[in-house]
mmCIF file of C-alpha atoms in Angstrom:
data_model
loop_
_atom_site.group_PDB
_atom_site.id
_atom_site.type_symbol
_atom_site.label_atom_id
_atom_site.label_comp_id
_atom_site.label_asym_id
_atom_site.label_seq_id
_atom_site.Cartn_x
_atom_site.Cartn_y
_atom_site.Cartn_z
ATOM 1 C CA MET A 1 -11.795 -26.505 4.698
ATOM 2 C CA ARG A 2 -11.590 -29.550 3.515
ATOM 3 C CA ILE A 3 -8.059 -31.367 3.860
ATOM 4 C CA SER A 4 -7.062 -34.605 1.679
ATOM 5 C CA PHE A 5 -5.330 -37.035 4.218
ATOM 6 C CA PRO A 6 -2.279 -39.237 2.054
ATOM 7 C CA SER A 7 -3.056 -43.190 2.491
ATOM 8 C CA PRO A 8 -0.780 -44.268 5.243
ATOM 9 C CA THR A 9 1.416 -47.464 4.561
ATOM 10 C CA PHE A 10 -0.334 -49.109 7.695
ATOM 11 C CA SER A 11 -3.796 -49.551 9.331
ATOM 12 C CA LEU A 12 -4.555 -46.921 12.100
ATOM 13 C CA ALA A 13 -7.139 -49.148 12.920
ATOM 14 C CA SER A 14 -4.732 -51.859 13.555
ATOM 15 C CA SER A 15 -2.092 -49.861 14.902
ATOM 16 C CA PRO A 16 -1.828 -47.744 17.404
ATOM 17 C CA SER A 17 1.980 -47.053 17.276
ATOM 18 C CA SER A 18 3.063 -44.455 18.007
ATOM 19 C CA THR A 19 4.431 -44.138 14.500
ATOM 20 C CA ALA A 20 1.069 -43.462 13.406
ATOM 21 C CA ARG A 21 0.230 -40.967 16.662
ATOM 22 C CA ARG A 22 2.968 -39.096 14.740
ATOM 23 C CA TRP A 23 1.695 -39.270 11.471
ATOM 24 C CA LEU A 24 -1.697 -38.496 12.680
ATOM 25 C CA ALA A 25 -0.280 -35.211 14.385
ATOM 26 C CA GLY A 26 1.650 -33.875 11.749
ATOM 27 C CA VAL A 27 -1.421 -34.169 9.093
ATOM 28 C CA VAL A 28 -3.242 -32.049 11.948
ATOM 29 C CA LEU A 29 -0.880 -29.312 12.186
ATOM 30 C CA SER A 30 0.320 -29.622 8.936
ATOM 31 C CA ALA A 31 -3.572 -28.324 8.303
ATOM 32 C CA LEU A 32 -3.520 -25.598 10.901
ATOM 33 C CA SER A 33 -0.458 -23.888 9.371
ATOM 34 C CA THR A 34 -2.084 -23.715 6.529
ATOM 35 C CA VAL A 35 -4.741 -22.217 7.997
ATOM 36 C CA ALA A 36 -3.382 -19.597 10.116
ATOM 37 C CA LEU A 37 -1.120 -18.752 7.109
ATOM 38 C CA ALA A 38 -3.858 -18.081 5.023
ATOM 39 C CA GLN A 39 -5.107 -16.007 7.502
ATOM 40 C CA ALA A 40 -1.903 -14.279 8.372
ATOM 41 C CA ALA A 41 -1.362 -12.967 4.364
ATOM 42 C CA LYS A 42 -4.941 -11.467 4.619
ATOM 43 C CA PRO A 43 -4.065 -7.520 4.749
ATOM 44 C CA ASN A 44 -4.689 -5.415 7.692
ATOM 45 C CA VAL A 45 -6.738 -2.406 7.572
ATOM 46 C CA VAL A 46 -7.406 -0.365 10.428
ATOM 47 C CA VAL A 47 -11.118 1.731 10.624
ATOM 48 C CA LEU A 48 -10.573 5.100 12.266
ATOM 49 C CA ALA A 49 -14.084 6.295 13.163
ATOM 50 C CA THR A 50 -15.289 9.741 13.037
ATOM 51 C CA GLY A 51 -19.136 9.581 13.580
ATOM 52 C CA GLY A 52 -21.856 10.765 10.983
ATOM 53 C CA THR A 53 -24.186 9.008 9.056
ATOM 54 C CA ILE A 54 -22.533 5.132 9.247
ATOM 55 C CA ALA A 55 -22.747 5.762 12.953
ATOM 56 C CA GLY A 56 -26.176 7.578 13.217
ATOM 57 C CA ALA A 57 -29.523 5.502 14.349
ATOM 58 C CA GLY A 58 -32.973 6.725 13.745
ATOM 59 C CA ALA A 59 -36.633 6.150 15.782
ATOM 60 C CA SER A 60 -37.661 3.645 13.568
ATOM 61 C CA ALA A 61 -36.727 2.025 10.117
ATOM 62 C CA ALA A 62 -38.746 4.367 7.911
ATOM 63 C CA ASN A 63 -36.157 7.302 9.089
ATOM 64 C CA SER A 64 -33.604 7.351 6.338
ATOM 65 C CA ALA A 65 -33.161 11.208 6.491
ATOM 66 C CA THR A 66 -34.622 12.000 10.278
ATOM 67 C CA TYR A 67 -32.358 10.786 12.258
ATOM 68 C CA ALA A 68 -29.118 10.898 15.160
ATOM 69 C CA ALA A 69 -25.893 11.023 13.514
ATOM 70 C CA ALA A 70 -22.247 9.704 15.413
ATOM 71 C CA LYS A 71 -24.263 7.058 17.716
ATOM 72 C CA VAL A 72 -22.734 3.825 17.138
ATOM 73 C CA PRO A 73 -18.863 3.280 18.219
ATOM 74 C CA VAL A 74 -16.609 1.705 15.792
ATOM 75 C CA ASP A 75 -16.746 -2.264 17.229
ATOM 76 C CA LYS A 76 -20.396 -2.374 17.103
ATOM 77 C CA LEU A 77 -19.811 -1.508 13.356
ATOM 78 C CA LEU A 78 -17.601 -3.854 12.341
ATOM 79 C CA ALA A 79 -19.364 -6.413 14.905
ATOM 80 C CA GLY A 80 -22.368 -5.924 12.722
ATOM 81 C CA LEU A 81 -20.321 -6.375 9.070
ATOM 82 C CA PRO A 82 -18.685 -10.094 10.289
ATOM 83 C CA GLU A 83 -17.660 -10.439 6.609
ATOM 84 C CA LEU A 84 -15.464 -7.895 6.917
ATOM 85 C CA ALA A 85 -13.236 -11.400 7.901
ATOM 86 C CA ASN A 86 -13.188 -12.428 4.735
ATOM 87 C CA VAL A 87 -11.714 -9.156 3.392
ATOM 88 C CA ALA A 88 -8.848 -8.212 5.652
ATOM 89 C CA LYS A 89 -7.806 -8.415 9.081
ATOM 90 C CA VAL A 90 -10.110 -5.413 10.554
ATOM 91 C CA THR A 91 -9.535 -3.229 13.822
ATOM 92 C CA GLY A 92 -11.092 -0.188 14.645
ATOM 93 C CA GLU A 93 -10.112 3.228 16.279
ATOM 94 C CA GLN A 94 -13.126 5.631 17.810
ATOM 95 C CA VAL A 95 -10.946 9.032 16.971
ATOM 96 C CA PHE A 96 -14.070 10.910 17.503
ATOM 97 C CA GLN A 97 -17.242 10.824 17.497
ATOM 98 C CA ILE A 98 -19.420 13.322 15.997
ATOM 99 C CA ALA A 99 -21.702 14.797 12.746
ATOM 100 C CA SER A 100 -19.174 16.138 9.877
ATOM 101 C CA GLU A 101 -20.867 19.336 9.926
ATOM 102 C CA SER A 102 -18.896 20.021 13.454
ATOM 103 C CA PHE A 103 -15.709 19.337 12.154
ATOM 104 C CA THR A 104 -13.330 21.947 12.999
ATOM 105 C CA ASN A 105 -9.688 22.846 11.665
ATOM 106 C CA GLU A 106 -8.216 21.074 15.086
ATOM 107 C CA HIS A 107 -10.121 17.390 13.736
ATOM 108 C CA LEU A 108 -8.362 17.470 10.946
ATOM 109 C CA LEU A 109 -5.164 17.782 12.475
ATOM 110 C CA ARG A 110 -5.557 14.821 14.726
ATOM 111 C CA LEU A 111 -6.941 12.670 12.234
ATOM 112 C CA GLY A 112 -4.011 13.569 9.639
ATOM 113 C CA GLN A 113 -1.364 12.993 12.231
ATOM 114 C CA ARG A 114 -3.138 9.989 13.179
ATOM 115 C CA VAL A 115 -3.681 8.714 9.613
ATOM 116 C CA SER A 116 0.465 9.417 9.075
ATOM 117 C CA ALA A 117 1.494 7.457 11.945
ATOM 118 C CA LEU A 118 -0.726 4.726 11.047
ATOM 119 C CA SER A 119 0.717 4.365 7.519
ATOM 120 C CA LYS A 120 4.332 4.378 8.556
ATOM 121 C CA GLN A 121 3.413 0.965 10.586
ATOM 122 C CA ALA A 122 4.440 -2.332 8.947
ATOM 123 C CA ASP A 123 1.705 -3.626 10.280
ATOM 124 C CA VAL A 124 -1.241 -1.365 8.358
ATOM 125 C CA ASP A 125 -1.413 -2.138 4.426
ATOM 126 C CA GLY A 126 -4.832 0.437 4.291
ATOM 127 C CA ILE A 127 -6.585 2.612 6.420
ATOM 128 C CA VAL A 128 -10.316 3.161 6.388
ATOM 129 C CA ILE A 129 -11.800 6.534 7.844
ATOM 130 C CA THR A 130 -15.297 6.548 8.524
ATOM 131 C CA HIS A 131 -17.244 10.267 8.275
ATOM 132 C CA GLY A 132 -20.162 12.250 7.832
ATOM 133 C CA THR A 133 -20.914 13.137 4.631
ATOM 134 C CA ASP A 134 -21.397 16.593 4.851
ATOM 135 C CA THR A 135 -17.616 17.566 4.826
ATOM 136 C CA LEU A 136 -16.331 14.455 4.134
ATOM 137 C CA GLU A 137 -14.847 15.472 0.480
ATOM 138 C CA GLU A 138 -12.855 18.431 2.619
ATOM 139 C CA THR A 139 -11.127 15.585 5.045
ATOM 140 C CA ALA A 140 -10.505 13.453 1.960
ATOM 141 C CA TYR A 141 -9.257 16.604 0.070
ATOM 142 C CA PHE A 142 -6.925 17.778 3.587
ATOM 143 C CA LEU A 143 -6.009 13.923 3.606
ATOM 144 C CA ASN A 144 -4.708 13.787 -0.176
ATOM 145 C CA LEU A 145 -2.680 16.666 0.067
ATOM 146 C CA THR A 146 -0.746 15.958 3.843
ATOM 147 C CA VAL A 147 0.114 12.710 3.849
ATOM 148 C CA HIS A 148 2.938 11.050 2.830
ATOM 149 C CA THR A 149 2.404 7.386 1.924
ATOM 150 C CA SER A 150 1.227 4.858 -0.951
ATOM 151 C CA LYS A 151 -0.944 2.811 0.795
ATOM 152 C CA PRO A 152 -4.332 2.736 0.084
ATOM 153 C CA ILE A 153 -6.668 5.806 2.721
ATOM 154 C CA ILE A 154 -10.190 5.362 1.652
ATOM 155 C CA VAL A 155 -12.922 7.485 3.088
ATOM 156 C CA VAL A 156 -16.466 6.535 3.447
ATOM 157 C CA GLY A 157 -19.842 7.033 4.938
ATOM 158 C CA SER A 158 -23.330 6.707 4.902
ATOM 159 C CA MET A 159 -26.683 8.604 3.701
ATOM 160 C CA ARG A 160 -28.749 6.690 5.671
ATOM 161 C CA PRO A 161 -28.608 5.249 8.891
ATOM 162 C CA GLY A 162 -28.042 1.846 9.654
ATOM 163 C CA THR A 163 -31.369 1.565 11.442
ATOM 164 C CA ALA A 164 -33.215 2.843 7.736
ATOM 165 C CA LEU A 165 -34.476 0.301 5.166
ATOM 166 C CA SER A 166 -32.292 -0.226 2.746
ATOM 167 C CA ALA A 167 -29.430 1.795 4.876
ATOM 168 C CA ASP A 168 -26.255 1.912 2.434
ATOM 169 C CA GLY A 169 -23.520 2.024 5.118
ATOM 170 C CA ALA A 170 -22.727 -1.482 5.640
ATOM 171 C CA LEU A 171 -22.232 -2.370 1.904
ATOM 172 C CA ASN A 172 -19.854 1.153 1.730
ATOM 173 C CA LEU A 173 -17.861 -0.277 4.582
ATOM 174 C CA TYR A 174 -17.531 -3.515 3.539
ATOM 175 C CA ASN A 175 -16.434 -1.829 -0.070
ATOM 176 C CA ALA A 176 -13.958 1.202 1.263
ATOM 177 C CA VAL A 177 -12.469 -2.315 3.574
ATOM 178 C CA SER A 178 -12.064 -4.163 0.072
ATOM 179 C CA VAL A 179 -10.206 -1.330 -1.386
ATOM 180 C CA ALA A 180 -8.026 -0.285 1.020
ATOM 181 C CA ALA A 181 -6.969 -4.057 1.431
ATOM 182 C CA SER A 182 -6.236 -4.221 -2.249
ATOM 183 C CA LYS A 183 -2.781 -3.591 -4.235
ATOM 184 C CA ASP A 184 -4.071 -2.018 -6.875
ATOM 185 C CA ALA A 185 -5.544 0.694 -5.145
ATOM 186 C CA ALA A 186 -2.108 1.613 -4.091
ATOM 187 C CA GLY A 187 -1.017 5.234 -5.241
ATOM 188 C CA LYS A 188 -4.045 6.870 -6.161
ATOM 189 C CA GLY A 189 -4.551 8.944 -3.408
ATOM 190 C CA VAL A 190 -6.762 9.123 -0.779
ATOM 191 C CA LEU A 191 -10.244 7.839 -2.341
ATOM 192 C CA VAL A 192 -14.132 7.835 -1.604
ATOM 193 C CA THR A 193 -15.760 4.788 -1.523
ATOM 194 C CA MET A 194 -20.117 5.285 -2.031
ATOM 195 C CA ASN A 195 -22.235 3.637 -4.161
ATOM 196 C CA ASP A 196 -20.305 1.136 -5.345
ATOM 197 C CA GLU A 197 -18.173 4.146 -7.667
ATOM 198 C CA ILE A 198 -14.615 4.910 -6.249
ATOM 199 C CA GLN A 199 -13.952 8.670 -6.243
ATOM 200 C CA SER A 200 -10.656 10.412 -5.782
ATOM 201 C CA GLY A 201 -10.543 12.399 -2.356
ATOM 202 C CA ARG A 202 -9.716 15.758 -4.742
ATOM 203 C CA ASP A 203 -12.218 15.632 -7.501
ATOM 204 C CA VAL A 204 -15.333 14.112 -5.477
ATOM 205 C CA SER A 205 -18.446 16.379 -4.190
ATOM 206 C CA LYS A 206 -21.703 15.858 -2.215
ATOM 207 C CA THR A 207 -24.153 16.313 -4.583
ATOM 208 C CA ILE A 208 -27.545 15.859 -3.033
ATOM 209 C CA ASN A 209 -28.735 15.079 0.201
ATOM 210 C CA ILE A 210 -31.137 13.004 0.008
ATOM 211 C CA LYS A 211 -29.932 10.279 -2.404
ATOM 212 C CA THR A 212 -27.211 7.257 -1.928
ATOM 213 C CA GLU A 213 -25.980 7.936 -5.301
ATOM 214 C CA ALA A 214 -24.725 12.003 -3.439
ATOM 215 C CA PHE A 215 -20.876 11.955 -4.019
ATOM 216 C CA LYS A 216 -19.978 12.657 -7.858
ATOM 217 C CA SER A 217 -17.074 14.045 -9.715
ATOM 218 C CA GLN A 218 -17.679 16.320 -12.610
ATOM 219 C CA TRP A 219 -14.724 14.031 -14.188
ATOM 220 C CA GLY A 220 -16.011 10.809 -13.480
ATOM 221 C CA PRO A 221 -14.709 8.140 -10.522
ATOM 222 C CA LEU A 222 -11.574 6.683 -11.096
ATOM 223 C CA GLY A 223 -13.513 3.545 -10.941
ATOM 224 C CA MET A 224 -15.941 0.584 -8.828
ATOM 225 C CA VAL A 225 -16.212 -1.508 -6.770
ATOM 226 C CA VAL A 226 -18.237 -4.886 -6.952
ATOM 227 C CA GLU A 227 -18.413 -7.858 -4.936
ATOM 228 C CA GLY A 228 -14.783 -6.887 -3.573
ATOM 229 C CA ARG A 229 -13.495 -6.588 -6.777
ATOM 230 C CA ASN A 230 -12.396 -3.109 -8.123
ATOM 231 C CA TYR A 231 -12.678 -2.005 -11.816
ATOM 232 C CA TRP A 232 -10.428 0.842 -12.802
ATOM 233 C CA PHE A 233 -10.806 3.543 -15.702
ATOM 234 C CA ARG A 234 -9.015 6.285 -14.800
ATOM 235 C CA ALA A 235 -5.890 7.783 -12.288
ATOM 236 C CA PRO A 236 -5.501 10.904 -10.885
ATOM 237 C CA VAL A 237 -3.098 13.435 -12.573
ATOM 238 C CA LYS A 238 -3.035 15.956 -9.816
ATOM 239 C CA ARG A 239 -0.363 16.076 -7.271
ATOM 240 C CA HIS A 240 -0.865 14.011 -4.047
ATOM 241 C CA THR A 241 0.018 12.279 -1.261
ATOM 242 C CA THR A 242 3.693 10.937 -1.691
ATOM 243 C CA SER A 243 4.647 13.590 -4.716
ATOM 244 C CA SER A 244 3.044 16.555 -2.409
ATOM 245 C CA GLU A 245 5.180 19.424 -1.260
ATOM 246 C CA PHE A 246 2.902 19.133 1.870
ATOM 247 C CA ASN A 247 3.171 16.927 5.261
ATOM 248 C CA ILE A 248 0.886 16.518 7.705
ATOM 249 C CA ASP A 249 4.062 15.838 9.978
ATOM 250 C CA ASP A 250 5.179 19.218 9.774
ATOM 251 C CA ILE A 251 1.870 21.306 10.292
ATOM 252 C CA LYS A 252 1.252 22.325 13.584
ATOM 253 C CA ALA A 253 -1.682 24.857 12.352
ATOM 254 C CA LEU A 254 -3.932 25.863 9.725
ATOM 255 C CA PRO A 255 -4.560 29.707 9.243
ATOM 256 C CA ALA A 256 -7.540 31.315 9.375
ATOM 257 C CA VAL A 257 -9.394 31.386 5.621
ATOM 258 C CA ASP A 258 -12.940 31.956 5.049
ATOM 259 C CA ILE A 259 -15.784 31.963 2.320
ATOM 260 C CA VAL A 260 -17.742 34.681 1.134
ATOM 261 C CA TYR A 261 -20.709 34.305 -1.222
ATOM 262 C CA GLY A 262 -21.765 35.838 -4.227
ATOM 263 C CA TYR A 263 -24.978 36.429 -5.024
ATOM 264 C CA GLY A 264 -27.219 38.908 -6.616
ATOM 265 C CA ASN A 265 -28.036 42.349 -4.286
ATOM 266 C CA MET A 266 -24.819 41.246 -2.585
ATOM 267 C CA ASN A 267 -23.128 43.737 -0.065
ATOM 268 C CA THR A 268 -19.776 43.663 1.609
ATOM 269 C CA THR A 269 -20.675 43.399 4.948
ATOM 270 C CA GLY A 270 -19.386 39.484 4.844
ATOM 271 C CA ILE A 271 -16.102 40.925 3.089
ATOM 272 C CA ASP A 272 -15.396 43.168 5.720
ATOM 273 C CA ALA A 273 -16.122 41.451 8.561
ATOM 274 C CA TYR A 274 -13.996 38.684 7.949
ATOM 275 C CA GLY A 275 -11.131 41.295 6.849
ATOM 276 C CA LYS A 276 -11.416 42.808 10.544
ATOM 277 C CA ALA A 277 -11.320 39.084 11.772
ATOM 278 C CA GLY A 278 -7.844 38.881 10.789
ATOM 279 C CA VAL A 279 -8.024 36.065 7.898
ATOM 280 C CA LYS A 280 -5.285 35.024 5.838
ATOM 281 C CA ALA A 281 -6.994 34.345 2.412
ATOM 282 C CA LEU A 282 -10.587 34.569 1.584
ATOM 283 C CA VAL A 283 -12.270 32.520 -1.041
ATOM 284 C CA HIS A 284 -15.068 34.116 -2.606
ATOM 285 C CA ALA A 285 -17.584 31.461 -4.289
ATOM 286 C CA GLY A 286 -18.805 33.936 -6.981
ATOM 287 C CA THR A 287 -21.635 33.279 -9.508
ATOM 288 C CA GLY A 288 -20.833 31.605 -12.825
ATOM 289 C CA ASN A 289 -17.291 31.720 -14.321
ATOM 290 C CA GLY A 290 -16.178 32.869 -10.287
ATOM 291 C CA SER A 291 -17.784 36.916 -11.198
ATOM 292 C CA VAL A 292 -17.866 39.137 -8.843
ATOM 293 C CA ALA A 293 -19.769 42.103 -8.289
ATOM 294 C CA ALA A 294 -19.260 45.349 -9.188
ATOM 295 C CA GLN A 295 -20.286 46.239 -5.471
ATOM 296 C CA ALA A 296 -17.826 44.050 -4.323
ATOM 297 C CA VAL A 297 -14.757 44.429 -6.066
ATOM 298 C CA ASP A 298 -13.310 47.426 -4.114
ATOM 299 C CA ALA A 299 -13.817 45.740 -0.644
ATOM 300 C CA LEU A 300 -11.791 42.423 -2.042
ATOM 301 C CA LYS A 301 -9.397 45.289 -3.334
ATOM 302 C CA ALA A 302 -8.541 46.558 -0.257
ATOM 303 C CA LEU A 303 -8.257 43.304 1.792
ATOM 304 C CA ARG A 304 -5.714 42.456 -0.996
ATOM 305 C CA GLY A 305 -4.139 45.562 -0.267
ATOM 306 C CA GLN A 306 -3.942 44.848 3.355
ATOM 307 C CA GLY A 307 -1.934 41.432 2.706
ATOM 308 C CA VAL A 308 -4.863 38.856 2.440
ATOM 309 C CA GLN A 309 -5.316 36.715 -0.533
ATOM 310 C CA ILE A 310 -8.330 36.696 -2.212
ATOM 311 C CA ILE A 311 -9.185 33.862 -4.149
ATOM 312 C CA ARG A 312 -11.752 33.477 -6.909
ATOM 313 C CA SER A 313 -14.345 30.011 -6.829
ATOM 314 C CA ALA A 314 -17.456 29.964 -8.478
ATOM 315 C CA ARG A 315 -20.316 28.581 -6.440
ATOM 316 C CA VAL A 316 -21.687 26.526 -9.561
ATOM 317 C CA PRO A 317 -21.028 22.661 -9.528
ATOM 318 C CA ASP A 318 -19.337 22.186 -12.453
ATOM 319 C CA GLY A 319 -16.923 23.493 -14.858
ATOM 320 C CA PHE A 320 -13.872 26.235 -13.999
ATOM 321 C CA VAL A 321 -13.000 29.301 -13.458
ATOM 322 C CA LEU A 322 -10.281 31.136 -15.964
ATOM 323 C CA ARG A 323 -8.036 33.360 -14.803
ATOM 324 C CA ASN A 324 -9.076 36.832 -16.543
ATOM 325 C CA ALA A 325 -11.657 36.041 -17.041
ATOM 326 C CA GLU A 326 -14.725 38.314 -15.642
ATOM 327 C CA GLN A 327 -11.789 40.109 -13.196
ATOM 328 C CA PRO A 328 -8.197 41.289 -14.394
ATOM 329 C CA ASP A 329 -6.494 38.441 -11.927
ATOM 330 C CA ASP A 330 -3.399 40.151 -12.589
ATOM 331 C CA LYS A 331 -4.080 43.541 -12.366
ATOM 332 C CA TYR A 332 -5.201 42.686 -8.792
ATOM 333 C CA ASP A 333 -3.082 40.151 -7.948
ATOM 334 C CA TRP A 334 -5.793 37.349 -7.058
ATOM 335 C CA VAL A 335 -5.501 33.466 -7.041
ATOM 336 C CA VAL A 336 -8.110 31.828 -9.243
ATOM 337 C CA ALA A 337 -9.163 28.275 -7.657
ATOM 338 C CA HIS A 338 -9.069 26.559 -11.071
ATOM 339 C CA ASP A 339 -11.775 23.703 -10.602
ATOM 340 C CA LEU A 340 -12.161 23.742 -6.819
ATOM 341 C CA ARG A 341 -15.069 24.050 -5.428
ATOM 342 C CA PRO A 342 -15.097 26.982 -2.915
ATOM 343 C CA GLN A 343 -14.874 24.358 0.470
ATOM 344 C CA LYS A 344 -11.892 22.713 -1.202
ATOM 345 C CA ALA A 345 -10.468 25.754 -2.624
ATOM 346 C CA ARG A 346 -10.443 26.805 1.980
ATOM 347 C CA ILE A 347 -8.486 23.701 2.039
ATOM 348 C CA LEU A 348 -6.330 23.858 -0.500
ATOM 349 C CA ALA A 349 -5.047 27.825 0.632
ATOM 350 C CA MET A 350 -5.176 27.024 4.596
ATOM 351 C CA VAL A 351 -2.520 24.079 3.099
ATOM 352 C CA ALA A 352 -0.526 26.159 0.469
ATOM 353 C CA LEU A 353 -0.254 29.315 3.084
ATOM 354 C CA THR A 354 1.709 26.946 5.284
ATOM 355 C CA LYS A 355 4.272 26.974 3.201
ATOM 356 C CA THR A 356 3.789 30.733 1.472
ATOM 357 C CA SER A 357 2.433 33.630 1.356
ATOM 358 C CA ASP A 358 3.626 35.110 -2.235
ATOM 359 C CA SER A 359 0.637 35.089 -4.411
ATOM 360 C CA LYS A 360 2.345 33.795 -8.234
ATOM 361 C CA GLU A 361 3.590 30.117 -5.967
ATOM 362 C CA LEU A 362 -0.601 29.681 -4.411
ATOM 363 C CA GLN A 363 -1.564 30.360 -8.121
ATOM 364 C CA ARG A 364 1.324 27.439 -9.232
ATOM 365 C CA ILE A 365 -0.236 25.256 -6.206
ATOM 366 C CA PHE A 366 -3.922 26.116 -7.747
ATOM 367 C CA TRP A 367 -2.745 25.069 -11.314
ATOM 368 C CA GLU A 368 -1.029 21.023 -9.681
ATOM 369 C CA TYR A 369 -3.069 20.443 -6.810
#
């Protein structure tokens, strides 16, 4: 910082008086106070680390797809990115250190409760969660449904470990902290920053496993983050965070919800097994418009007769399931997942079932969230 000193009415070289010393001390203190205030004005961002590729390491720089996930602790992640200090006052906390395919409902609940607690602290302005990409979209949607805050919550990962050539994690994390520290990200629900894009945690999905532009939404990104600046193009319209009727502080356990996959020559073994396992809802990942094979219809109807909610989703990446198209949902008392992919339909079903077991209420929730 350049400090301009006002010209005193006396010469320091010729006057070692106490007045001169007091003047100089005052100038120095004023300059230090200015620096301190500038630092104090930076937003406070907490990085919650859960593991994943962004914390991974490969055997060599050439390994971009073969590596061990969840190896680098959060303090080393942050220490390797000193540029974060220019954006915010950043602190880190290691919540888990796992590959995200191993995330369980218990992990979701613990993480959600920690995010909720931090969001209530006056000295926290934004929260970043580092996460493996395999189930990142599920965690982001869960937080979007259950954490009541308008403060920015950003979930971020990487497709390549930090040891790889052209690793993407450092820039993704820098962008995540930048978005979490910005006031214009408030109130937009839980966000995902990958590959310079700002995505809605509700809409985004992992669409490819070997490219850095892996996360896409059929409805497009909310915006872009470039060199620490946000550029917004749309905003979410589905209910989330502060407008949600669900609150992580009230959820102690999540009911069992599973997914069965539709395919040619499908049999009912999976449907029957999940019914015997005691699931509360079964998401059917159907072909096309959530189509159900003729040989599977009776098995699903039987489960519904036992009180299990049947949710028709689609295995195709884009589009949405139309109610009473392909199957008479009203007649069978089934629910359609709208535009949610099977893995996200499962998340919403679990959360919704903590409040209601009425199929009409569940359908309302799938329309609104």
